[in-house]
CSV table of C-alpha atoms in Angstrom, one decimal:
chain,number,residue,atom,x,y,z
A,193,MET,CA,-19.4,7.5,11.8
A,194,PRO,CA,-17.0,6.0,14.6
A,195,ASN,CA,-13.5,6.9,15.4
A,196,ILE,CA,-11.0,4.5,14.3
A,197,LEU,CA,-8.1,3.2,16.3
A,198,LEU,CA,-4.9,1.3,14.6
A,199,THR,CA,-2.9,-0.2,17.1
A,200,CYS,CA,1.1,-1.2,16.7
A,201,ALA,CA,0.5,1.4,14.1
A,202,GLY,CA,4.7,1.1,12.8
A,203,ARG,CA,5.0,2.2,9.3
A,204,ARG,CA,1.4,1.4,7.9
A,205,ASN,CA,0.7,5.2,7.5
A,206,TYR,CA,-0.8,3.9,4.0
A,207,LEU,CA,-3.6,2.4,6.2
A,208,VAL,CA,-4.1,5.6,8.0
A,209,HIS,CA,-4.6,7.2,4.8
A,210,TYR,CA,-7.4,4.6,3.9
A,211,PHE,CA,-9.5,5.0,6.8
A,212,ARG,CA,-9.3,8.6,6.6
A,213,GLN,CA,-10.3,8.6,3.4
A,214,ALA,CA,-13.2,6.1,4.5
A,215,LEU,CA,-14.0,8.3,7.5
A,216,GLY,CA,-14.8,11.1,4.7
A,217,GLY,CA,-14.4,13.9,7.4
A,218,GLN,CA,-17.0,12.4,9.4
A,219,GLY,CA,-14.1,10.5,12.1
A,220,GLU,CA,-10.9,10.7,13.0
A,221,VAL,CA,-8.1,8.0,12.6
A,222,VAL,CA,-6.8,7.3,16.1
A,223,ALA,CA,-3.0,5.7,16.3
A,224,VAL,CA,-1.0,4.1,18.9
A,225,ASP,CA,2.6,2.9,19.1
A,226,SER,CA,5.5,2.3,21.7
A,227,ASN,CA,7.5,4.1,19.3
A,228,PRO,CA,7.0,8.1,19.3
A,229,THR,CA,9.0,8.0,15.8
A,230,ALA,CA,6.6,5.4,14.1
A,231,PRO,CA,5.9,6.7,10.8
A,232,ALA,CA,2.0,6.2,10.9
A,233,LEU,CA,1.8,8.2,14.3
A,234,GLN,CA,3.2,11.3,12.3
A,235,MET,CA,-0.3,10.8,9.8
A,236,ALA,CA,-3.0,10.4,12.4
A,237,ASP,CA,-5.5,12.7,13.2
A,238,ARG,CA,-4.6,11.8,17.0
A,239,ALA,CA,-1.2,10.1,18.1
A,240,PHE,CA,-0.6,8.4,21.2
A,241,VAL,CA,2.7,6.5,22.8
A,242,VAL,CA,1.7,3.8,24.4
A,243,PRO,CA,3.5,1.1,26.5
A,244,THR,CA,4.5,-2.4,24.5
A,245,ILE,CA,1.8,-5.0,24.2
A,246,ASN,CA,3.2,-7.1,27.1
A,247,HIS,CA,2.6,-4.3,29.6
A,248,PRO,CA,0.7,-5.0,32.4
A,249,ASP,CA,-0.9,-1.3,31.7
A,250,TYR,CA,-1.2,-1.7,28.2
A,251,PHE,CA,-4.7,-2.7,27.4
A,252,ASP,CA,-6.0,-0.1,30.0
A,253,GLN,CA,-4.7,2.6,28.2
A,254,LEU,CA,-6.1,1.5,25.4
A,255,LEU,CA,-9.4,1.2,27.0
A,256,GLU,CA,-8.9,4.9,28.1
A,257,ILE,CA,-8.2,6.0,24.7
A,258,CYS,CA,-11.3,4.0,23.7
A,259,ARG,CA,-13.4,5.8,26.3
A,260,GLN,CA,-12.1,9.5,25.8
A,261,HIS,CA,-12.0,9.6,21.8
A,262,ARG,CA,-15.4,7.6,21.1
A,263,VAL,CA,-13.1,4.8,19.0
A,264,GLY,CA,-15.9,2.9,17.4
A,265,LEU,CA,-13.8,0.5,15.4
A,266,LEU,CA,-10.1,-1.1,16.7
A,267,LEU,CA,-7.7,-2.5,14.3
A,268,SER,CA,-4.5,-4.3,15.4
A,269,LEU,CA,-1.3,-4.6,12.9
A,270,ASN,CA,0.7,-6.7,15.1
A,271,ASP,CA,0.5,-10.1,14.8
A,272,LEU,CA,1.7,-10.5,18.7
A,273,GLU,CA,-1.1,-8.7,19.6
A,274,LEU,CA,-3.9,-10.3,18.1
A,275,PRO,CA,-3.9,-13.4,20.6
A,276,LEU,CA,-3.9,-10.9,23.6
A,277,LEU,CA,-6.9,-8.3,22.1
A,278,ALA,CA,-9.0,-11.5,21.4
A,279,SER,CA,-8.8,-12.6,24.7
A,280,GLN,CA,-9.8,-8.8,25.9
A,281,ARG,CA,-12.5,-8.6,23.2
A,282,ASP,CA,-15.5,-8.3,25.8
A,283,ARG,CA,-13.5,-5.5,27.7
A,284,PHE,CA,-13.4,-3.4,24.6
A,285,MET,CA,-17.3,-4.0,23.3
A,286,ALA,CA,-18.5,-2.7,26.9
A,287,VAL,CA,-16.8,0.8,26.0
A,288,GLY,CA,-18.7,1.0,22.8
A,289,THR,CA,-15.6,-0.1,20.6
A,290,LEU,CA,-15.8,-3.0,18.4
A,291,PRO,CA,-12.5,-4.8,17.7
A,292,VAL,CA,-11.9,-6.5,14.3
A,293,VAL,CA,-10.2,-9.4,15.6
A,294,SER,CA,-11.0,-13.0,15.1
A,295,SER,CA,-11.5,-15.4,17.9
A,296,PRO,CA,-8.8,-16.8,20.0
A,297,GLU,CA,-9.0,-20.4,18.0
A,298,VAL,CA,-8.7,-18.9,15.0
A,299,ILE,CA,-6.0,-16.5,16.1
A,300,ASP,CA,-3.9,-19.5,17.4
A,301,LEU,CA,-4.3,-21.5,14.7
A,302,CYS,CA,-3.0,-19.3,12.2
A,303,PHE,CA,-0.2,-18.5,14.7
A,304,ASP,CA,0.9,-21.9,14.8
A,305,LYS,CA,2.1,-22.6,11.3
A,306,LEU,CA,2.1,-26.6,12.1
A,307,ALA,CA,-1.8,-26.2,13.1
A,308,ALA,CA,-2.3,-24.3,10.0
A,309,THR,CA,-1.2,-26.8,7.5
A,310,GLU,CA,-3.0,-29.6,9.5
A,311,PHE,CA,-6.2,-27.3,9.0
A,312,LEU,CA,-5.4,-26.5,5.3
A,313,GLU,CA,-5.2,-30.1,4.5
A,314,GLN,CA,-8.5,-30.9,6.3
A,315,ALA,CA,-9.9,-28.3,4.4
A,316,GLY,CA,-8.8,-30.1,1.0
A,317,LEU,CA,-6.0,-27.6,0.2
A,318,LYS,CA,-2.6,-28.7,-0.8
A,319,VAL,CA,0.5,-27.4,1.6
A,320,PRO,CA,4.2,-27.9,1.6
A,321,ARG,CA,5.4,-30.7,3.0
A,322,THR,CA,6.2,-29.8,7.1
A,323,PHE,CA,8.4,-31.7,9.9
A,324,VAL,CA,9.0,-30.7,13.0
A,325,THR,CA,12.1,-32.9,13.9
A,326,LEU,CA,15.6,-33.2,11.9
A,327,GLU,CA,15.0,-37.4,12.2
A,328,ASP,CA,11.9,-37.0,9.6
A,329,VAL,CA,14.0,-34.8,7.6
A,330,ARG,CA,16.8,-37.0,7.5
A,331,GLY,CA,14.8,-40.0,6.8
A,332,ALA,CA,12.6,-38.2,4.1
A,333,LEU,CA,16.0,-36.7,2.5
A,334,GLY,CA,17.1,-40.6,2.3
A,335,ARG,CA,13.9,-41.9,0.5
A,336,ASP,CA,14.0,-39.7,-1.7
A,337,GLU,CA,10.7,-37.9,-0.6
A,338,LEU,CA,12.1,-34.6,-0.2
A,339,GLY,CA,14.8,-32.7,-2.0
A,340,LEU,CA,17.3,-29.9,-1.0
A,341,PRO,CA,16.9,-26.7,-0.9
A,342,LEU,CA,14.9,-26.5,2.4
A,343,VAL,CA,13.2,-23.8,4.4
A,344,ILE,CA,13.3,-23.4,8.0
A,345,LYS,CA,10.9,-21.1,9.9
A,346,PRO,CA,9.6,-20.6,13.3
A,347,ARG,CA,6.6,-22.6,14.3
A,348,TRP,CA,5.2,-19.5,16.0
A,349,GLY,CA,6.7,-16.7,13.7
A,350,SER,CA,6.0,-13.2,12.6
A,351,ALA,CA,7.5,-10.9,10.0
A,352,SER,CA,10.0,-13.8,8.3
A,353,ILE,CA,12.1,-13.5,11.8
A,354,GLY,CA,14.3,-16.5,11.7
A,355,ILE,CA,13.5,-18.0,8.4
A,356,GLU,CA,16.7,-19.5,6.5
A,357,TYR,CA,17.2,-21.4,3.4
A,358,PRO,CA,19.8,-24.2,4.0
A,359,GLU,CA,20.9,-25.8,0.7
A,360,SER,CA,22.7,-29.0,2.1
A,361,LEU,CA,22.4,-31.5,4.9
A,362,GLU,CA,25.5,-30.3,6.7
A,363,GLU,CA,24.0,-26.5,6.4
A,364,LEU,CA,20.1,-27.9,7.3
A,365,GLU,CA,21.9,-29.1,10.7
A,366,MET,CA,24.1,-26.4,11.3
A,367,VAL,CA,21.3,-23.7,10.9
A,368,TRP,CA,18.7,-25.8,12.6
A,369,ASN,CA,20.8,-25.5,16.1
A,370,LEU,CA,21.5,-21.8,15.1
A,371,SER,CA,18.1,-20.8,14.7
A,372,LYS,CA,16.9,-22.1,17.5
A,373,LEU,CA,19.5,-20.6,20.1
A,374,ARG,CA,18.8,-16.9,18.1
A,375,LEU,CA,14.9,-17.2,18.1
A,376,LEU,CA,15.0,-16.9,22.1
A,377,ARG,CA,16.6,-13.9,21.6
A,378,THR,CA,13.9,-12.3,19.5
A,379,CYS,CA,10.0,-11.1,20.2
A,380,LEU,CA,9.3,-14.9,19.2
A,381,ALA,CA,10.7,-16.1,22.7
A,382,GLY,CA,7.6,-16.1,24.8
A,383,PRO,CA,5.5,-18.2,22.0
A,384,SER,CA,8.4,-20.4,21.5
A,385,ALA,CA,9.3,-21.0,24.9
A,386,ALA,CA,6.4,-23.3,25.7
A,387,ASN,CA,7.3,-25.7,23.3
A,388,LEU,CA,11.1,-25.6,22.3
A,389,GLU,CA,11.7,-29.1,21.1
A,390,GLN,CA,9.3,-28.5,18.6
A,391,CYS,CA,9.3,-24.5,18.2
A,392,MET,CA,11.3,-24.7,14.6
A,393,LEU,CA,9.5,-26.1,11.4
A,394,VAL,CA,11.3,-27.6,8.0
A,395,GLN,CA,9.4,-27.1,4.9
A,396,GLU,CA,10.1,-27.8,1.3
A,397,ARG,CA,10.7,-24.7,-0.3
A,398,LEU,CA,8.1,-24.2,-2.8
A,399,ALA,CA,8.9,-23.4,-6.8
A,400,GLY,CA,6.0,-21.8,-9.1
A,401,VAL,CA,4.5,-18.4,-9.2
A,402,GLU,CA,3.6,-16.6,-5.6
A,403,TYR,CA,0.6,-14.9,-5.1
A,404,GLY,CA,-1.1,-13.0,-2.0
A,405,LEU,CA,-4.4,-13.1,-1.6
A,406,ASP,CA,-6.6,-11.2,1.1
A,407,VAL,CA,-9.3,-13.5,2.0
A,408,VAL,CA,-12.2,-10.8,3.0
A,409,ASN,CA,-15.2,-11.8,5.6
A,410,ASP,CA,-17.6,-9.7,7.3
A,411,LEU,CA,-17.7,-9.2,11.0
A,412,GLU,CA,-19.8,-12.0,11.3
A,413,GLY,CA,-17.3,-14.5,9.7
A,414,ARG,CA,-18.8,-14.9,6.3
A,415,HIS,CA,-16.9,-14.8,3.4
A,416,VAL,CA,-17.4,-12.2,0.7
A,417,GLY,CA,-14.6,-12.1,-1.9
A,418,THR,CA,-10.9,-12.7,-2.3
A,419,PHE,CA,-8.5,-10.4,-3.8
A,420,VAL,CA,-5.6,-11.9,-5.7
A,421,LYS,CA,-2.2,-10.3,-6.7
A,422,GLN,CA,0.6,-12.0,-8.5
A,423,LYS,CA,3.9,-11.3,-6.4
A,424,LYS,CA,6.5,-9.8,-8.6
A,425,ALA,CA,9.0,-8.2,-6.0
A,426,MET,CA,9.7,-8.8,-2.2
A,427,ARG,CA,11.6,-6.7,0.4
A,428,ALA,CA,11.9,-7.5,3.9
A,429,GLY,CA,10.0,-10.4,3.7
A,430,GLU,CA,7.3,-8.0,2.4
A,431,THR,CA,5.5,-7.8,-0.9
A,432,ASP,CA,7.2,-4.6,-2.6
A,433,GLN,CA,5.7,-5.0,-6.1
A,434,ALA,CA,2.8,-7.1,-7.4
A,435,VAL,CA,0.0,-6.9,-10.3
A,436,THR,CA,-3.8,-7.7,-9.7
A,437,VAL,CA,-5.5,-11.0,-11.2
A,438,VAL,CA,-8.5,-12.6,-11.5
A,439,SER,CA,-7.8,-16.2,-11.1
A,440,PRO,CA,-11.0,-18.3,-10.4
A,441,LEU,CA,-8.8,-20.9,-9.0
A,442,LEU,CA,-7.4,-18.9,-6.3
A,443,GLN,CA,-10.4,-17.1,-5.9
A,444,GLY,CA,-11.6,-20.7,-4.8
A,445,VAL,CA,-8.9,-21.1,-2.5
A,446,GLY,CA,-9.6,-18.0,-0.9
A,447,ARG,CA,-13.5,-19.0,-0.4
A,448,LYS,CA,-12.7,-22.4,1.0
A,449,ILE,CA,-10.4,-20.8,3.7
A,450,GLY,CA,-12.8,-18.3,4.3
A,451,GLU,CA,-15.7,-20.3,4.9
A,452,ALA,CA,-13.9,-23.2,6.9
A,453,LEU,CA,-11.9,-20.6,9.1
A,454,GLN,CA,-14.6,-18.2,9.7
A,455,HIS,CA,-12.2,-15.4,10.5
A,456,VAL,CA,-13.1,-11.9,10.9
A,457,GLY,CA,-12.3,-9.0,8.4
A,458,ASN,CA,-8.9,-9.4,6.2
A,459,LEU,CA,-6.6,-12.4,6.4
A,460,ASP,CA,-3.2,-12.2,4.4
A,461,CYS,CA,-2.8,-15.7,2.6
A,462,ASP,CA,0.5,-16.5,0.4
A,463,VAL,CA,0.0,-18.9,-2.5
A,464,PHE,CA,2.3,-20.7,-4.7
A,465,VAL,CA,0.8,-21.9,-8.3
A,466,GLU,CA,3.1,-24.5,-10.1
A,467,GLY,CA,1.2,-26.1,-13.2
A,468,ASP,CA,-2.3,-27.2,-12.2
A,469,GLN,CA,-0.6,-27.5,-8.5
A,470,CYS,CA,-1.9,-24.9,-6.0
A,471,ARG,CA,-0.3,-24.9,-2.1
A,472,VAL,CA,-0.9,-22.5,0.4
A,473,LEU,CA,2.0,-21.5,2.7
A,474,GLU,CA,0.7,-19.3,5.8
A,475,MET,CA,-2.4,-17.5,6.7
A,476,ASN,CA,-2.2,-14.0,8.7
A,477,PRO,CA,-5.6,-13.1,9.9
A,478,ARG,CA,-5.1,-9.0,9.7
A,479,PHE,CA,-4.2,-6.3,7.4
A,480,GLY,CA,-1.0,-7.5,5.5
A,481,GLY,CA,1.8,-5.7,3.5
A,482,GLY,CA,-0.1,-7.1,0.4
A,483,TYR,CA,-3.4,-5.3,1.1
A,484,PRO,CA,-2.4,-1.8,-0.7
A,485,PHE,CA,-1.8,-3.7,-4.0
A,486,SER,CA,-5.6,-4.3,-3.4
A,487,HIS,CA,-6.8,-1.1,-2.5
A,488,ALA,CA,-4.7,0.7,-5.4
A,489,ALA,CA,-6.8,-1.3,-8.0
A,490,GLY,CA,-10.0,-0.1,-6.6
A,491,ALA,CA,-10.9,-2.3,-3.6
A,492,ASN,CA,-11.6,-0.6,-0.4
A,493,LEU,CA,-11.7,-3.0,2.5
A,494,PRO,CA,-11.5,-0.1,5.1
A,495,ALA,CA,-14.7,1.7,3.9
A,496,ALA,CA,-16.5,-1.8,4.1
A,497,LEU,CA,-15.4,-2.5,7.5
A,498,LEU,CA,-17.0,1.0,8.2
A,499,ALA,CA,-20.4,0.1,6.6
A,500,TRP,CA,-20.5,-3.3,8.3
A,501,ALA,CA,-19.7,-1.8,11.8
A,502,GLN,CA,-22.9,0.5,11.1
A,503,GLY,CA,-25.2,-2.2,9.9
A,504,LYS,CA,-25.2,-0.9,6.6
A,505,THR,CA,-24.3,-3.0,3.1
A,506,PRO,CA,-21.0,-2.0,1.7
A,507,ASP,CA,-20.8,-1.0,-2.0
A,508,PRO,CA,-20.1,-4.2,-3.9
A,509,GLN,CA,-17.7,-2.0,-5.8
A,510,TRP,CA,-15.5,-2.1,-2.3
A,511,LEU,CA,-15.0,-5.6,-2.5
A,512,THR,CA,-13.7,-5.7,-6.2
A,513,LEU,CA,-10.7,-4.9,-7.9
A,514,ARG,CA,-9.3,-4.2,-10.9
A,515,PRO,CA,-7.3,-6.7,-12.9
A,516,GLY,CA,-4.1,-5.7,-14.5
A,517,VAL,CA,-3.0,-3.1,-12.2
A,518,ALA,CA,0.7,-3.1,-11.3
A,519,SER,CA,1.9,-1.4,-8.2
A,520,ALA,CA,5.4,-0.7,-6.6
A,521,LYS,CA,6.0,0.4,-3.3
A,522,CYS,CA,8.6,3.3,-2.1
A,523,ASP,CA,10.0,5.1,1.0
A,524,HIS,CA,9.3,8.5,1.7
A,525,LEU,CA,9.9,10.6,4.7
A,526,VAL,CA,7.6,12.0,7.2
A,527,GLU,CA,8.6,14.6,9.6
A,528,VAL,CA,8.6,13.0,13.2
A,529,ARG,CA,6.6,15.4,15.4
A,530,ASP,CA,8.3,16.9,19.3
A,531,TYR,CA,6.1,14.7,21.5
A,532,ALA,CA,4.9,15.8,24.8
A,533,ARG,CA,6.7,13.3,27.1
A,534,SER,CA,5.7,11.4,29.7
A,535,GLU,CA,6.8,7.4,31.4
A,536,THR,CA,5.1,5.4,29.0
A,537,SER,CA,5.8,2.6,31.6
A,538,VAL,CA,3.2,4.3,34.0
A,539,PHE,CA,-0.7,4.9,33.5
A,540,VAL,CA,-1.5,8.5,33.7
A,541,LYS,CA,-5.6,8.2,33.7
A,542,ASN,CA,-6.3,11.8,32.6
A,543,MET,CA,-4.1,11.9,29.4
A,544,LEU,CA,-2.0,14.9,28.2
A,545,THR,CA,-3.9,16.7,25.5
A,546,GLY,CA,-0.7,17.9,23.3
A,547,ARG,CA,-0.5,20.5,20.7
A,548,LYS,CA,-0.9,20.2,17.2
A,549,ASN,CA,1.5,19.9,15.0
A,550,GLN,CA,2.0,21.6,11.4
A,551,PHE,CA,-0.4,19.2,9.7
A,552,GLY,CA,-2.8,20.0,12.3
A,553,ALA,CA,-2.9,16.7,14.1
A,554,ALA,CA,-3.2,16.5,18.0
A,555,VAL,CA,-0.1,15.0,19.4
A,556,GLU,CA,-0.9,13.6,22.9
A,557,ALA,CA,0.8,11.1,25.2
A,558,VAL,CA,-0.3,8.7,28.0
């Protein structure tokens, strides 16, 4: 059984738990993050403090971790890392590590929310009306083709950064200009800088019931299933409460997306349903914050990924969920380890093997 590496692990300690269960004691879950106090690091079998993803040594350090700890499967939990990891895929394959990441073309398409809406329309799916200039928005409002309130968001966005909901034309004008200025002070400044004139979008604000989809493809990009959850509450841009449902309509939407996109692994997708109208809002080709609700209802994508990586057929039960399972997230504290320290800006080829904490997990640094 291969060891697993979770990069940019952050707060996703539940994924550490899910993969450890899937390994069944036959492998280790390794987690890395640039923040030594990241909760997921405290739960991993082995934890490494690494530079930020844009540091020139970042991928060299990941490769060294993969070599030394026989990592067979690597998953990133960060939107901004995905395009970088996709471009580095062959380097990891050369050391025996399979990155669960889609092609650079798929990653770029999903990250660009304008390109994503165009792709979804071409796939025969409905999307919110989307504009890249205020002139076009004013024109649509003047012709009564669009109504307030609206949504302003970064074209290349992540984690609900920079999203605003103007309720008047005056507020729209003010927020549009302010959002552009603020965007350049966030982690999205780099992707947005390539096209500052069209780095923000305006969309109609969708009504109806919001659903989250886990659109699941295998490691060859073949669609194998879609998990559907009705969102009951949101917190900090992430699903906080949800209930699993069976919906032929939304499972059909997931199949259309999975077959057309041919992504690898999980795709987190938001959909609004109003009457008989279904509109797809966003696609994120990674484990999203809605996956735990699928797992709580019987799905087991970590086990399926491990099976595929070993050339095995997953248990069909891992790719289904029980309907009507309602779940809610909650915070809990984890004790932060006293890390062995070294400069994270310098690549240390021979990594330090740290002591184990009271939970028996190795504490290490590079």
